[in-house]
Amino acid sequence: MGNYTIAVLPGDGIGPEVVEQALRVLQVVADRYGHTITTQKALVGLAAIEAEGEAISDATMELCKRSDAILFGAVGGTQHTTGPRSKVSPESALFRLRKELELFANLRPIRTVEALLNTSTIKAEVLRGVDMVVVRELTGGIYFGQPSEIRETEHGTEAIDTLIYSEGEIERIVRMAFELARGRRKHVTSVDKANVLSSSRLWRRVADRVAQEYPDVKLEHLLVDACSMHLIRRPASFDVIVTENMFGDILTDEASMLAGSMGMLPSASLGTRKTAYGTFGFYEPIHGTAPDIAGQEKANPLAAILTLALLLRYSLGLTREAAAIEAAVEAVINAGYRTEDLREEGKAVIGTKEMGRQVVEALARQQG
Ligand code: NAD
């Protein structure tokens, strides 16, 4: 039994719709296991711009910093609401959160569910048993290195980006991957381009050094081009993949296709700060605000509900509770319930709230 505080930032579009269902599930889990979990809601994104004049206010940042974790929906609107004439972008909230909370590690777990194997564009036999976590470095590398500019020279226009990593930045993310692997199948795949890039050669050197402290975990090195191929050829062979920012950006999108729908995928961004029970983190489904279906009861809340499971596991240390939520989601899918994005012949298509209710009921059934 414990006392925990979660900052809840539902955001825009379908964000509030799916977060509401995750909070319903949280209430049931807290009651069942006897935890006191305090949630405090605040505005973010377009909703905050309209009410408070900025994408995330100082007061909301303070709330986040005081909490054990942040549960986030999504931010952003349509071209119409966030066109070139608007001064503040809703996404700037995300950049401020990442920077000020030092969220350096992005985790994307990808697990296939047997009953959904046929909804993917990839063959079921290849997808069966996929259960991996991609750990992407989030605050360094070529997206942040300076100089980064287009400039005029006497030979014409040229452009430069800078890919820079320090040993410390590499070490903390690789270490996180090894720690994760210890609680899983004890296999880390470190992805780089060490045949060409100096930053990758340092990456590999640091990964080898960190690996010596984890003799129980197997380390494999893969070049990024080979990894992109193996992700669709033998995805079930991966356990934990760790890689730098840009490679991770590309590989996580590729890996997400293994799960079929975006409406099923959670993510966590972890920082340097420890909580009393785990690591402080920011948790969001990977999908956006889906303006095309917002307000129509069509959004799949399962990504948000699975996101809550990650929050419980990594920031609150509640692994049993997290596993119970994941099992409940799987049970609902196996029972044939689908939201619009997972529509399948012969299966019952239900709305956002009803899907949330089904998960709550599946949790209650576990109680026996
Ligand atoms: P999106 O993820 O919002 O939607 C892409 C497609 O997937 C749409 O057809 C949508 O209906 C569908 N979809 C997404 N989530 C779903 C769910 N839970 N259930 C059922 N269907 C779902 O991406 P987009 O359309 O490129 O972006 C829309 C807005 O969201 C933009 O303003 C974008 O900037 C923003 N966005 C925000 C985040 C974030 O907050 N982290 C991430 C991505 C996009």
mmCIF file of C-alpha atoms and ligand atoms in Angstrom:
data_model
loop_
_atom_site.group_PDB
_atom_site.id
_atom_site.type_symbol
_atom_site.label_atom_id
_atom_site.label_comp_id
_atom_site.label_asym_id
_atom_site.label_seq_id
_atom_site.Cartn_x
_atom_site.Cartn_y
_atom_site.Cartn_z
ATOM 1 C CA MET A 1 0.000 0.000 0.000
ATOM 2 C CA GLY A 2 1.301 3.402 -0.853
ATOM 3 C CA ASN A 3 0.605 7.070 -1.404
ATOM 4 C CA TYR A 4 1.228 8.369 -4.880
ATOM 5 C CA THR A 5 0.643 11.571 -6.862
ATOM 6 C CA ILE A 6 0.021 11.677 -10.591
ATOM 7 C CA ALA A 7 -0.262 14.836 -12.704
ATOM 8 C CA VAL A 8 -2.859 14.262 -15.416
ATOM 9 C CA LEU A 9 -2.629 16.304 -18.628
ATOM 10 C CA PRO A 10 -5.378 15.105 -21.004
ATOM 11 C CA GLY A 11 -4.675 17.727 -23.725
ATOM 12 C CA ASP A 12 -6.714 18.041 -26.930
ATOM 13 C CA GLY A 13 -8.841 16.056 -29.368
ATOM 14 C CA ILE A 14 -9.226 12.431 -28.298
ATOM 15 C CA GLY A 15 -6.670 12.998 -25.481
ATOM 16 C CA PRO A 16 -9.327 13.711 -22.799
ATOM 17 C CA GLU A 17 -11.551 10.875 -24.099
ATOM 18 C CA VAL A 18 -8.895 8.182 -23.762
ATOM 19 C CA VAL A 19 -7.355 9.545 -20.554
ATOM 20 C CA GLU A 20 -10.793 9.458 -18.913
ATOM 21 C CA GLN A 21 -10.934 5.714 -19.515
ATOM 22 C CA ALA A 22 -7.406 5.235 -18.154
ATOM 23 C CA LEU A 23 -8.439 7.108 -14.978
ATOM 24 C CA ARG A 24 -11.427 4.820 -14.590
ATOM 25 C CA VAL A 25 -9.101 1.841 -14.687
ATOM 26 C CA LEU A 26 -6.726 3.553 -12.233
ATOM 27 C CA GLN A 27 -9.539 3.997 -9.719
ATOM 28 C CA VAL A 28 -10.438 0.325 -9.881
ATOM 29 C CA VAL A 29 -6.799 -0.766 -9.479
ATOM 30 C CA ALA A 30 -6.244 1.628 -6.540
ATOM 31 C CA ASP A 31 -9.359 0.312 -4.746
ATOM 32 C CA ARG A 32 -8.536 -3.302 -5.412
ATOM 33 C CA TYR A 33 -4.938 -3.135 -4.167
ATOM 34 C CA GLY A 34 -5.555 -0.558 -1.414
ATOM 35 C CA HIS A 35 -3.442 2.324 -2.757
ATOM 36 C CA THR A 36 -4.078 6.031 -2.295
ATOM 37 C CA ILE A 37 -3.384 7.584 -5.660
ATOM 38 C CA THR A 38 -3.999 11.326 -5.907
ATOM 39 C CA THR A 39 -4.529 12.652 -9.402
ATOM 40 C CA GLN A 40 -4.438 16.334 -10.284
ATOM 41 C CA LYS A 41 -5.561 17.516 -13.709
ATOM 42 C CA ALA A 42 -4.201 20.480 -15.658
ATOM 43 C CA LEU A 43 -4.515 21.930 -19.130
ATOM 44 C CA VAL A 44 -1.942 21.436 -21.865
ATOM 45 C CA GLY A 45 -1.710 22.118 -25.606
ATOM 46 C CA LEU A 46 -4.456 24.005 -27.418
ATOM 47 C CA ALA A 47 -6.719 23.815 -24.377
ATOM 48 C CA ALA A 48 -4.046 25.618 -22.331
ATOM 49 C CA ILE A 49 -3.318 28.177 -25.061
ATOM 50 C CA GLU A 50 -6.979 29.124 -25.178
ATOM 51 C CA ALA A 51 -7.462 29.331 -21.392
ATOM 52 C CA GLU A 52 -4.013 30.361 -20.114
ATOM 53 C CA GLY A 53 -2.223 31.880 -23.109
ATOM 54 C CA GLU A 54 0.571 29.311 -23.301
ATOM 55 C CA ALA A 55 0.896 25.630 -24.210
ATOM 56 C CA ILE A 56 1.887 24.752 -20.659
ATOM 57 C CA SER A 57 1.880 27.204 -17.769
ATOM 58 C CA ASP A 58 4.505 27.569 -15.039
ATOM 59 C CA ALA A 59 1.916 26.372 -12.515
ATOM 60 C CA THR A 60 1.363 23.170 -14.524
ATOM 61 C CA MET A 61 5.123 22.640 -14.798
ATOM 62 C CA GLU A 62 5.350 22.949 -11.011
ATOM 63 C CA LEU A 63 2.530 20.433 -10.590
ATOM 64 C CA CYS A 64 4.434 18.006 -12.851
ATOM 65 C CA LYS A 65 7.651 18.467 -10.902
ATOM 66 C CA ARG A 66 5.902 17.761 -7.594
ATOM 67 C CA SER A 67 4.347 14.514 -8.893
ATOM 68 C CA ASP A 68 5.671 10.959 -9.089
ATOM 69 C CA ALA A 69 4.620 10.708 -12.736
ATOM 70 C CA ILE A 70 2.676 12.429 -15.515
ATOM 71 C CA LEU A 71 -0.160 10.826 -17.453
ATOM 72 C CA PHE A 72 -0.531 12.645 -20.768
ATOM 73 C CA GLY A 73 -3.115 12.360 -23.578
ATOM 74 C CA ALA A 74 -2.096 14.195 -26.747
ATOM 75 C CA VAL A 75 -1.776 17.791 -27.968
ATOM 76 C CA GLY A 76 -2.461 19.500 -31.259
ATOM 77 C CA GLY A 77 -5.305 20.389 -33.532
ATOM 78 C CA THR A 78 -6.111 20.619 -37.178
ATOM 79 C CA GLN A 79 -4.410 22.903 -39.714
ATOM 80 C CA HIS A 80 -7.250 25.295 -39.015
ATOM 81 C CA THR A 81 -6.569 25.598 -35.279
ATOM 82 C CA THR A 82 -2.766 25.450 -35.379
ATOM 83 C CA GLY A 83 -2.070 27.093 -38.717
ATOM 84 C CA PRO A 84 0.945 29.316 -39.459
ATOM 85 C CA ARG A 85 -0.847 32.353 -38.019
ATOM 86 C CA SER A 86 -1.065 30.981 -34.490
ATOM 87 C CA LYS A 87 1.806 32.266 -32.350
ATOM 88 C CA VAL A 88 2.227 29.414 -29.859
ATOM 89 C CA SER A 89 2.343 25.804 -30.975
ATOM 90 C CA PRO A 90 0.602 23.222 -28.754
ATOM 91 C CA GLU A 91 3.586 20.887 -29.238
ATOM 92 C CA SER A 92 5.879 23.395 -27.505
ATOM 93 C CA ALA A 93 4.420 21.975 -24.269
ATOM 94 C CA LEU A 94 6.063 18.644 -25.061
ATOM 95 C CA PHE A 95 9.465 20.220 -25.695
ATOM 96 C CA ARG A 96 9.278 22.193 -22.443
ATOM 97 C CA LEU A 97 8.322 19.080 -20.481
ATOM 98 C CA ARG A 98 11.121 16.992 -22.022
ATOM 99 C CA LYS A 99 13.734 19.682 -21.444
ATOM 100 C CA GLU A 100 12.855 20.808 -17.924
ATOM 101 C CA LEU A 101 12.157 17.319 -16.639
ATOM 102 C CA GLU A 102 15.302 15.918 -18.344
ATOM 103 C CA LEU A 103 13.395 13.072 -19.985
ATOM 104 C CA PHE A 104 16.319 11.419 -21.743
ATOM 105 C CA ALA A 105 14.961 7.910 -22.356
ATOM 106 C CA ASN A 106 11.941 7.044 -24.469
ATOM 107 C CA LEU A 107 10.610 3.529 -24.010
ATOM 108 C CA ARG A 108 8.209 1.903 -26.438
ATOM 109 C CA PRO A 109 7.124 -1.592 -25.571
ATOM 110 C CA ILE A 110 5.681 -3.542 -28.487
ATOM 111 C CA ARG A 111 3.810 -6.767 -27.899
ATOM 112 C CA THR A 112 1.580 -8.515 -30.332
ATOM 113 C CA VAL A 113 -1.733 -9.930 -29.165
ATOM 114 C CA GLU A 114 -2.588 -13.329 -30.654
ATOM 115 C CA ALA A 115 -6.160 -12.298 -31.501
ATOM 116 C CA LEU A 116 -4.960 -9.279 -33.510
ATOM 117 C CA LEU A 117 -2.240 -10.959 -35.558
ATOM 118 C CA ASN A 118 -4.365 -10.895 -38.685
ATOM 119 C CA THR A 119 -4.984 -7.128 -38.528
ATOM 120 C CA SER A 120 -1.322 -6.372 -39.350
ATOM 121 C CA THR A 121 0.119 -6.068 -42.853
ATOM 122 C CA ILE A 122 2.851 -8.507 -41.790
ATOM 123 C CA LYS A 123 2.342 -12.283 -41.756
ATOM 124 C CA ALA A 124 0.956 -13.714 -38.514
ATOM 125 C CA GLU A 125 3.691 -16.369 -38.317
ATOM 126 C CA VAL A 126 6.365 -13.624 -38.217
ATOM 127 C CA LEU A 127 4.501 -11.580 -35.592
ATOM 128 C CA ARG A 128 3.667 -14.373 -33.176
ATOM 129 C CA GLY A 129 5.437 -13.894 -29.831
ATOM 130 C CA VAL A 130 6.761 -10.364 -30.470
ATOM 131 C CA ASP A 131 7.525 -8.779 -27.092
ATOM 132 C CA MET A 132 10.186 -6.063 -27.179
ATOM 133 C CA VAL A 133 11.013 -2.646 -25.763
ATOM 134 C CA VAL A 134 12.747 -0.043 -27.903
ATOM 135 C CA VAL A 135 14.783 2.382 -25.770
ATOM 136 C CA ARG A 136 15.523 5.590 -27.657
ATOM 137 C CA GLU A 137 17.887 8.325 -26.475
ATOM 138 C CA LEU A 138 15.769 11.476 -26.514
ATOM 139 C CA THR A 139 17.797 14.556 -25.660
ATOM 140 C CA GLY A 140 21.069 14.286 -27.611
ATOM 141 C CA GLY A 141 22.427 13.446 -31.038
ATOM 142 C CA ILE A 142 21.882 15.107 -34.386
ATOM 143 C CA TYR A 143 18.526 16.724 -33.466
ATOM 144 C CA PHE A 144 20.225 18.964 -30.904
ATOM 145 C CA GLY A 145 23.892 19.223 -32.002
ATOM 146 C CA GLN A 146 25.237 22.633 -33.018
ATOM 147 C CA PRO A 147 25.967 23.993 -35.550
ATOM 148 C CA SER A 148 22.816 23.120 -37.465
ATOM 149 C CA GLU A 149 22.204 25.533 -40.350
ATOM 150 C CA ILE A 150 21.949 26.217 -44.048
ATOM 151 C CA ARG A 151 24.693 28.675 -45.026
ATOM 152 C CA GLU A 152 26.133 30.446 -48.001
ATOM 153 C CA THR A 153 29.745 29.800 -48.988
ATOM 154 C CA GLU A 154 31.861 30.800 -51.981
ATOM 155 C CA HIS A 155 31.071 27.369 -53.492
ATOM 156 C CA GLY A 156 27.316 27.791 -53.101
ATOM 157 C CA THR A 157 24.755 26.927 -50.438
ATOM 158 C CA GLU A 158 25.572 24.159 -47.984
ATOM 159 C CA ALA A 159 23.908 22.684 -44.920
ATOM 160 C CA ILE A 160 25.309 21.212 -41.742
ATOM 161 C CA ASP A 161 23.943 19.179 -38.830
ATOM 162 C CA THR A 162 26.059 17.988 -35.934
ATOM 163 C CA LEU A 163 25.870 14.505 -34.432
ATOM 164 C CA ILE A 164 27.463 14.664 -31.008
ATOM 165 C CA TYR A 165 27.251 12.342 -27.992
ATOM 166 C CA SER A 166 29.179 12.412 -24.748
ATOM 167 C CA GLU A 167 30.237 9.246 -22.973
ATOM 168 C CA GLY A 168 27.934 10.125 -20.055
ATOM 169 C CA GLU A 169 24.884 10.496 -22.294
ATOM 170 C CA ILE A 170 25.522 7.109 -23.870
ATOM 171 C CA GLU A 171 26.249 5.390 -20.598
ATOM 172 C CA ARG A 172 23.015 6.407 -18.831
ATOM 173 C CA ILE A 173 20.756 5.216 -21.670
ATOM 174 C CA VAL A 174 22.654 1.960 -22.228
ATOM 175 C CA ARG A 175 22.555 1.302 -18.493
ATOM 176 C CA MET A 176 18.803 1.822 -18.495
ATOM 177 C CA ALA A 177 18.482 -0.772 -21.269
ATOM 178 C CA PHE A 178 20.509 -3.311 -19.275
ATOM 179 C CA GLU A 179 18.456 -2.693 -16.140
ATOM 180 C CA LEU A 180 15.266 -3.237 -18.142
ATOM 181 C CA ALA A 181 16.630 -6.396 -19.741
ATOM 182 C CA ARG A 182 17.376 -7.823 -16.277
ATOM 183 C CA GLY A 183 13.653 -7.805 -15.542
ATOM 184 C CA ARG A 184 12.879 -9.373 -18.929
ATOM 185 C CA ARG A 185 14.577 -11.948 -21.175
ATOM 186 C CA LYS A 186 18.113 -10.613 -20.505
ATOM 187 C CA HIS A 187 19.023 -9.670 -24.061
ATOM 188 C CA VAL A 188 20.095 -6.182 -25.207
ATOM 189 C CA THR A 189 20.536 -5.252 -28.872
ATOM 190 C CA SER A 190 22.560 -2.054 -29.217
ATOM 191 C CA VAL A 191 21.984 -0.396 -32.588
ATOM 192 C CA ASP A 192 24.528 1.905 -34.232
ATOM 193 C CA LYS A 193 26.367 2.654 -37.470
ATOM 194 C CA ALA A 194 29.854 1.938 -36.138
ATOM 195 C CA ASN A 195 31.249 1.076 -39.578
ATOM 196 C CA VAL A 196 30.838 4.742 -40.605
ATOM 197 C CA LEU A 197 30.190 7.099 -37.668
ATOM 198 C CA SER A 198 32.608 8.088 -34.891
ATOM 199 C CA SER A 199 29.709 8.738 -32.508
ATOM 200 C CA SER A 200 28.607 5.142 -33.100
ATOM 201 C CA ARG A 201 32.100 3.810 -32.410
ATOM 202 C CA LEU A 202 32.047 5.573 -29.041
ATOM 203 C CA TRP A 203 28.502 4.235 -28.495
ATOM 204 C CA ARG A 204 29.691 0.667 -29.081
ATOM 205 C CA ARG A 205 32.726 1.102 -26.842
ATOM 206 C CA VAL A 206 30.554 2.383 -23.975
ATOM 207 C CA ALA A 207 27.953 -0.377 -24.517
ATOM 208 C CA ASP A 208 30.707 -3.019 -24.274
ATOM 209 C CA ARG A 209 32.023 -1.458 -21.066
ATOM 210 C CA VAL A 210 28.582 -1.236 -19.415
ATOM 211 C CA ALA A 211 27.869 -4.842 -20.476
ATOM 212 C CA GLN A 212 30.729 -6.079 -18.277
ATOM 213 C CA GLU A 213 28.723 -5.019 -15.235
ATOM 214 C CA TYR A 214 25.802 -7.186 -16.403
ATOM 215 C CA PRO A 215 27.282 -10.640 -17.050
ATOM 216 C CA ASP A 216 23.796 -12.162 -16.829
ATOM 217 C CA VAL A 217 22.597 -10.078 -19.816
ATOM 218 C CA LYS A 218 23.582 -10.880 -23.402
ATOM 219 C CA LEU A 219 24.676 -7.930 -25.564
ATOM 220 C CA GLU A 220 24.343 -8.000 -29.345
ATOM 221 C CA HIS A 221 25.480 -5.157 -31.646
ATOM 222 C CA LEU A 222 23.547 -4.498 -34.844
ATOM 223 C CA LEU A 223 24.072 -1.903 -37.548
ATOM 224 C CA VAL A 224 20.983 0.240 -37.978
ATOM 225 C CA ASP A 225 20.389 -0.855 -41.583
ATOM 226 C CA ALA A 226 20.524 -4.536 -40.571
ATOM 227 C CA CYS A 227 18.263 -3.838 -37.604
ATOM 228 C CA SER A 228 15.577 -2.261 -39.780
ATOM 229 C CA MET A 229 15.596 -5.440 -41.876
ATOM 230 C CA HIS A 230 15.536 -7.859 -38.927
ATOM 231 C CA LEU A 231 12.647 -5.951 -37.327
ATOM 232 C CA ILE A 232 10.348 -7.223 -40.029
ATOM 233 C CA ARG A 233 12.129 -10.520 -40.639
ATOM 234 C CA ARG A 234 12.580 -11.869 -37.108
ATOM 235 C CA PRO A 235 10.861 -9.375 -34.745
ATOM 236 C CA ALA A 236 10.181 -12.001 -32.077
ATOM 237 C CA SER A 237 13.938 -12.423 -31.513
ATOM 238 C CA PHE A 238 14.312 -8.933 -29.957
ATOM 239 C CA ASP A 239 14.019 -8.234 -26.246
ATOM 240 C CA VAL A 240 15.446 -4.753 -25.498
ATOM 241 C CA ILE A 241 16.751 -2.552 -28.320
ATOM 242 C CA VAL A 242 18.756 0.537 -27.347
ATOM 243 C CA THR A 243 19.770 3.230 -29.792
ATOM 244 C CA GLU A 244 20.536 6.923 -30.326
ATOM 245 C CA ASN A 245 17.971 9.609 -31.042
ATOM 246 C CA MET A 246 17.571 9.660 -34.837
ATOM 247 C CA PHE A 247 17.935 5.896 -35.366
ATOM 248 C CA GLY A 248 15.388 5.426 -32.583
ATOM 249 C CA ASP A 249 12.981 7.896 -34.152
ATOM 250 C CA ILE A 250 12.914 5.852 -37.353
ATOM 251 C CA LEU A 251 13.059 2.352 -35.841
ATOM 252 C CA THR A 252 10.249 3.011 -33.332
ATOM 253 C CA ASP A 253 7.872 3.954 -36.145
ATOM 254 C CA GLU A 254 8.830 0.826 -38.043
ATOM 255 C CA ALA A 255 8.453 -1.338 -34.929
ATOM 256 C CA SER A 256 5.051 0.193 -34.103
ATOM 257 C CA MET A 257 3.657 -1.261 -37.321
ATOM 258 C CA LEU A 258 4.171 -4.731 -35.858
ATOM 259 C CA ALA A 259 1.333 -4.126 -33.409
ATOM 260 C CA GLY A 260 -1.265 -3.317 -36.041
ATOM 261 C CA SER A 261 -2.949 -0.156 -34.740
ATOM 262 C CA MET A 262 -1.600 3.014 -33.157
ATOM 263 C CA GLY A 263 -4.550 2.821 -30.811
ATOM 264 C CA MET A 264 -2.786 -0.027 -28.962
ATOM 265 C CA LEU A 265 0.665 1.428 -28.286
ATOM 266 C CA PRO A 266 1.857 3.075 -25.079
ATOM 267 C CA SER A 267 5.109 4.917 -24.390
ATOM 268 C CA ALA A 268 7.136 6.167 -21.445
ATOM 269 C CA SER A 269 9.764 8.884 -21.249
ATOM 270 C CA LEU A 270 11.936 8.515 -18.184
ATOM 271 C CA GLY A 271 14.069 11.146 -16.529
ATOM 272 C CA THR A 272 17.014 11.272 -14.184
ATOM 273 C CA ARG A 273 14.999 11.857 -10.993
ATOM 274 C CA LYS A 274 14.124 8.884 -8.807
ATOM 275 C CA THR A 275 10.788 8.698 -7.020
ATOM 276 C CA ALA A 276 10.283 6.882 -3.739
ATOM 277 C CA TYR A 277 9.178 3.844 -5.740
ATOM 278 C CA GLY A 278 10.924 4.006 -9.120
ATOM 279 C CA THR A 279 11.921 6.539 -11.783
ATOM 280 C CA PHE A 280 10.056 9.774 -12.471
ATOM 281 C CA GLY A 281 8.437 9.580 -15.880
ATOM 282 C CA PHE A 282 6.115 11.017 -18.478
ATOM 283 C CA TYR A 283 3.624 8.598 -20.021
ATOM 284 C CA GLU A 284 1.624 8.987 -23.235
ATOM 285 C CA PRO A 285 0.001 6.850 -25.903
ATOM 286 C CA ILE A 286 2.001 7.132 -29.140
ATOM 287 C CA HIS A 287 -0.970 8.416 -31.123
ATOM 288 C CA GLY A 288 -1.918 12.081 -31.568
ATOM 289 C CA THR A 289 -5.184 13.949 -31.064
ATOM 290 C CA ALA A 290 -6.956 12.303 -34.050
ATOM 291 C CA PRO A 291 -9.131 15.355 -34.909
ATOM 292 C CA ASP A 292 -10.904 13.240 -37.566
ATOM 293 C CA ILE A 293 -12.594 11.089 -34.912
ATOM 294 C CA ALA A 294 -12.551 13.355 -31.826
ATOM 295 C CA GLY A 295 -15.867 13.678 -29.978
ATOM 296 C CA GLN A 296 -17.406 10.716 -31.791
ATOM 297 C CA GLU A 297 -16.816 7.915 -29.283
ATOM 298 C CA LYS A 298 -14.558 6.192 -31.828
ATOM 299 C CA ALA A 299 -11.154 6.523 -30.156
ATOM 300 C CA ASN A 300 -9.483 3.352 -28.939
ATOM 301 C CA PRO A 301 -8.595 3.927 -25.262
ATOM 302 C CA LEU A 302 -6.411 0.816 -24.958
ATOM 303 C CA ALA A 303 -3.138 2.663 -25.734
ATOM 304 C CA ALA A 304 -3.920 5.105 -22.916
ATOM 305 C CA ILE A 305 -4.872 2.259 -20.570
ATOM 306 C CA LEU A 306 -1.650 0.383 -21.407
ATOM 307 C CA THR A 307 0.211 3.672 -20.877
ATOM 308 C CA LEU A 308 -1.181 3.746 -17.347
ATOM 309 C CA ALA A 309 0.206 0.233 -16.837
ATOM 310 C CA LEU A 310 3.691 1.492 -17.768
ATOM 311 C CA LEU A 311 3.337 4.378 -15.326
ATOM 312 C CA LEU A 312 2.452 2.021 -12.495
ATOM 313 C CA ARG A 313 5.364 -0.265 -13.356
ATOM 314 C CA TYR A 314 8.203 2.231 -13.860
ATOM 315 C CA SER A 315 7.348 5.240 -11.672
ATOM 316 C CA LEU A 316 5.289 3.712 -8.867
ATOM 317 C CA GLY A 317 6.949 0.284 -8.759
ATOM 318 C CA LEU A 318 3.531 -1.441 -8.950
ATOM 319 C CA THR A 319 4.446 -4.341 -11.231
ATOM 320 C CA ARG A 320 1.627 -6.664 -10.154
ATOM 321 C CA GLU A 321 -0.960 -3.963 -10.802
ATOM 322 C CA ALA A 322 0.581 -3.165 -14.206
ATOM 323 C CA ALA A 323 0.477 -6.821 -15.217
ATOM 324 C CA ALA A 324 -3.174 -7.061 -14.112
ATOM 325 C CA ILE A 325 -4.111 -4.161 -16.432
ATOM 326 C CA GLU A 326 -2.204 -5.685 -19.354
ATOM 327 C CA ALA A 327 -3.900 -9.035 -18.795
ATOM 328 C CA ALA A 328 -7.323 -7.332 -18.655
ATOM 329 C CA VAL A 329 -6.694 -5.564 -21.984
ATOM 330 C CA GLU A 330 -5.659 -8.830 -23.594
ATOM 331 C CA ALA A 331 -8.739 -10.575 -22.198
ATOM 332 C CA VAL A 332 -11.045 -7.925 -23.700
ATOM 333 C CA ILE A 333 -9.395 -8.272 -27.115
ATOM 334 C CA ASN A 334 -9.533 -12.060 -26.902
ATOM 335 C CA ALA A 335 -13.231 -11.825 -26.030
ATOM 336 C CA GLY A 336 -13.742 -10.182 -29.443
ATOM 337 C CA TYR A 337 -14.331 -6.526 -28.513
ATOM 338 C CA ARG A 338 -12.942 -4.015 -30.992
ATOM 339 C CA THR A 339 -12.987 -0.254 -31.473
ATOM 340 C CA GLU A 340 -13.424 1.119 -34.991
ATOM 341 C CA ASP A 341 -9.653 1.141 -35.750
ATOM 342 C CA LEU A 342 -9.477 -2.634 -35.138
ATOM 343 C CA ARG A 343 -12.684 -3.458 -37.002
ATOM 344 C CA GLU A 344 -12.769 -7.126 -37.987
ATOM 345 C CA GLU A 345 -15.456 -9.277 -39.529
ATOM 346 C CA GLY A 346 -17.544 -11.049 -36.909
ATOM 347 C CA LYS A 347 -16.280 -8.919 -33.992
ATOM 348 C CA ALA A 348 -18.319 -6.482 -31.912
ATOM 349 C CA VAL A 349 -17.406 -2.829 -32.629
ATOM 350 C CA ILE A 350 -17.824 -0.745 -29.485
ATOM 351 C CA GLY A 351 -17.158 2.876 -28.486
ATOM 352 C CA THR A 352 -14.496 4.483 -26.298
ATOM 353 C CA LYS A 353 -16.415 4.424 -23.008
ATOM 354 C CA GLU A 354 -17.697 0.903 -23.548
ATOM 355 C CA MET A 355 -14.139 -0.317 -24.196
ATOM 356 C CA GLY A 356 -13.073 1.308 -20.914
ATOM 357 C CA ARG A 357 -15.955 -0.416 -19.154
ATOM 358 C CA GLN A 358 -14.978 -3.788 -20.615
ATOM 359 C CA VAL A 359 -11.441 -3.422 -19.232
ATOM 360 C CA VAL A 360 -12.837 -2.487 -15.806
ATOM 361 C CA GLU A 361 -15.046 -5.591 -15.909
ATOM 362 C CA ALA A 362 -12.182 -7.820 -16.992
ATOM 363 C CA LEU A 363 -10.194 -6.528 -13.991
ATOM 364 C CA ALA A 364 -13.112 -7.302 -11.698
ATOM 365 C CA ARG A 365 -13.307 -10.838 -13.094
ATOM 366 C CA GLN A 366 -9.616 -11.388 -12.261
ATOM 367 C CA GLN A 367 -10.517 -10.730 -8.659
ATOM 368 C CA GLY A 368 -12.577 -13.866 -9.003
HETATM 369 P P1 NAD B 1 -2.921 10.872 -35.081
HETATM 370 O O1 NAD B 1 -2.170 9.858 -34.322
HETATM 371 O O2 NAD B 1 -3.679 11.857 -34.276
HETATM 372 O O3 NAD B 1 -3.930 10.162 -36.092
HETATM 373 C C1 NAD B 1 -3.497 9.343 -37.179
HETATM 374 C C2 NAD B 1 -4.644 8.402 -37.601
HETATM 375 O O4 NAD B 1 -4.798 7.372 -36.612
HETATM 376 C C3 NAD B 1 -5.997 9.100 -37.686
HETATM 377 O O5 NAD B 1 -6.736 8.557 -38.736
HETATM 378 C C4 NAD B 1 -6.668 8.785 -36.367
HETATM 379 O O6 NAD B 1 -8.074 8.766 -36.432
HETATM 380 C C5 NAD B 1 -6.101 7.397 -36.056
HETATM 381 N N1 NAD B 1 -5.959 7.224 -34.593
HETATM 382 C C6 NAD B 1 -5.020 7.771 -33.786
HETATM 383 N N2 NAD B 1 -5.218 7.397 -32.532
HETATM 384 C C7 NAD B 1 -6.294 6.598 -32.515
HETATM 385 C C8 NAD B 1 -7.001 5.909 -31.481
HETATM 386 N N3 NAD B 1 -6.628 5.964 -30.190
HETATM 387 N N4 NAD B 1 -8.081 5.202 -31.833
HETATM 388 C C9 NAD B 1 -8.478 5.109 -33.108
HETATM 389 N N5 NAD B 1 -7.865 5.732 -34.123
HETATM 390 C C10 NAD B 1 -6.775 6.478 -33.826
HETATM 391 O O7 NAD B 1 -1.856 11.634 -36.010
HETATM 392 P P2 NAD B 1 -2.083 12.905 -36.959
HETATM 393 O O8 NAD B 1 -3.421 12.845 -37.606
HETATM 394 O O9 NAD B 1 -0.864 12.968 -37.786
HETATM 395 O O10 NAD B 1 -2.046 14.154 -35.976
HETATM 396 C C11 NAD B 1 -3.210 14.813 -35.446
HETATM 397 C C12 NAD B 1 -2.752 15.847 -34.443
HETATM 398 O O11 NAD B 1 -2.115 15.194 -33.328
HETATM 399 C C13 NAD B 1 -1.755 16.870 -34.971
HETATM 400 O O12 NAD B 1 -2.042 18.128 -34.419
HETATM 401 C C14 NAD B 1 -0.426 16.348 -34.443
HETATM 402 O O13 NAD B 1 0.522 17.388 -34.299
HETATM 403 C C15 NAD B 1 -0.837 15.799 -33.113
HETATM 404 N N6 NAD B 1 0.083 14.776 -32.552
HETATM 405 C C16 NAD B 1 0.374 14.875 -31.222
HETATM 406 C C17 NAD B 1 1.171 13.927 -30.636
HETATM 407 C C18 NAD B 1 1.455 14.063 -29.156
HETATM 408 O O14 NAD B 1 0.743 14.781 -28.464
HETATM 409 N N7 NAD B 1 2.459 13.410 -28.630
HETATM 410 C C19 NAD B 1 1.678 12.846 -31.360
HETATM 411 C C20 NAD B 1 1.338 12.747 -32.724
HETATM 412 C C21 NAD B 1 0.538 13.724 -33.311
#
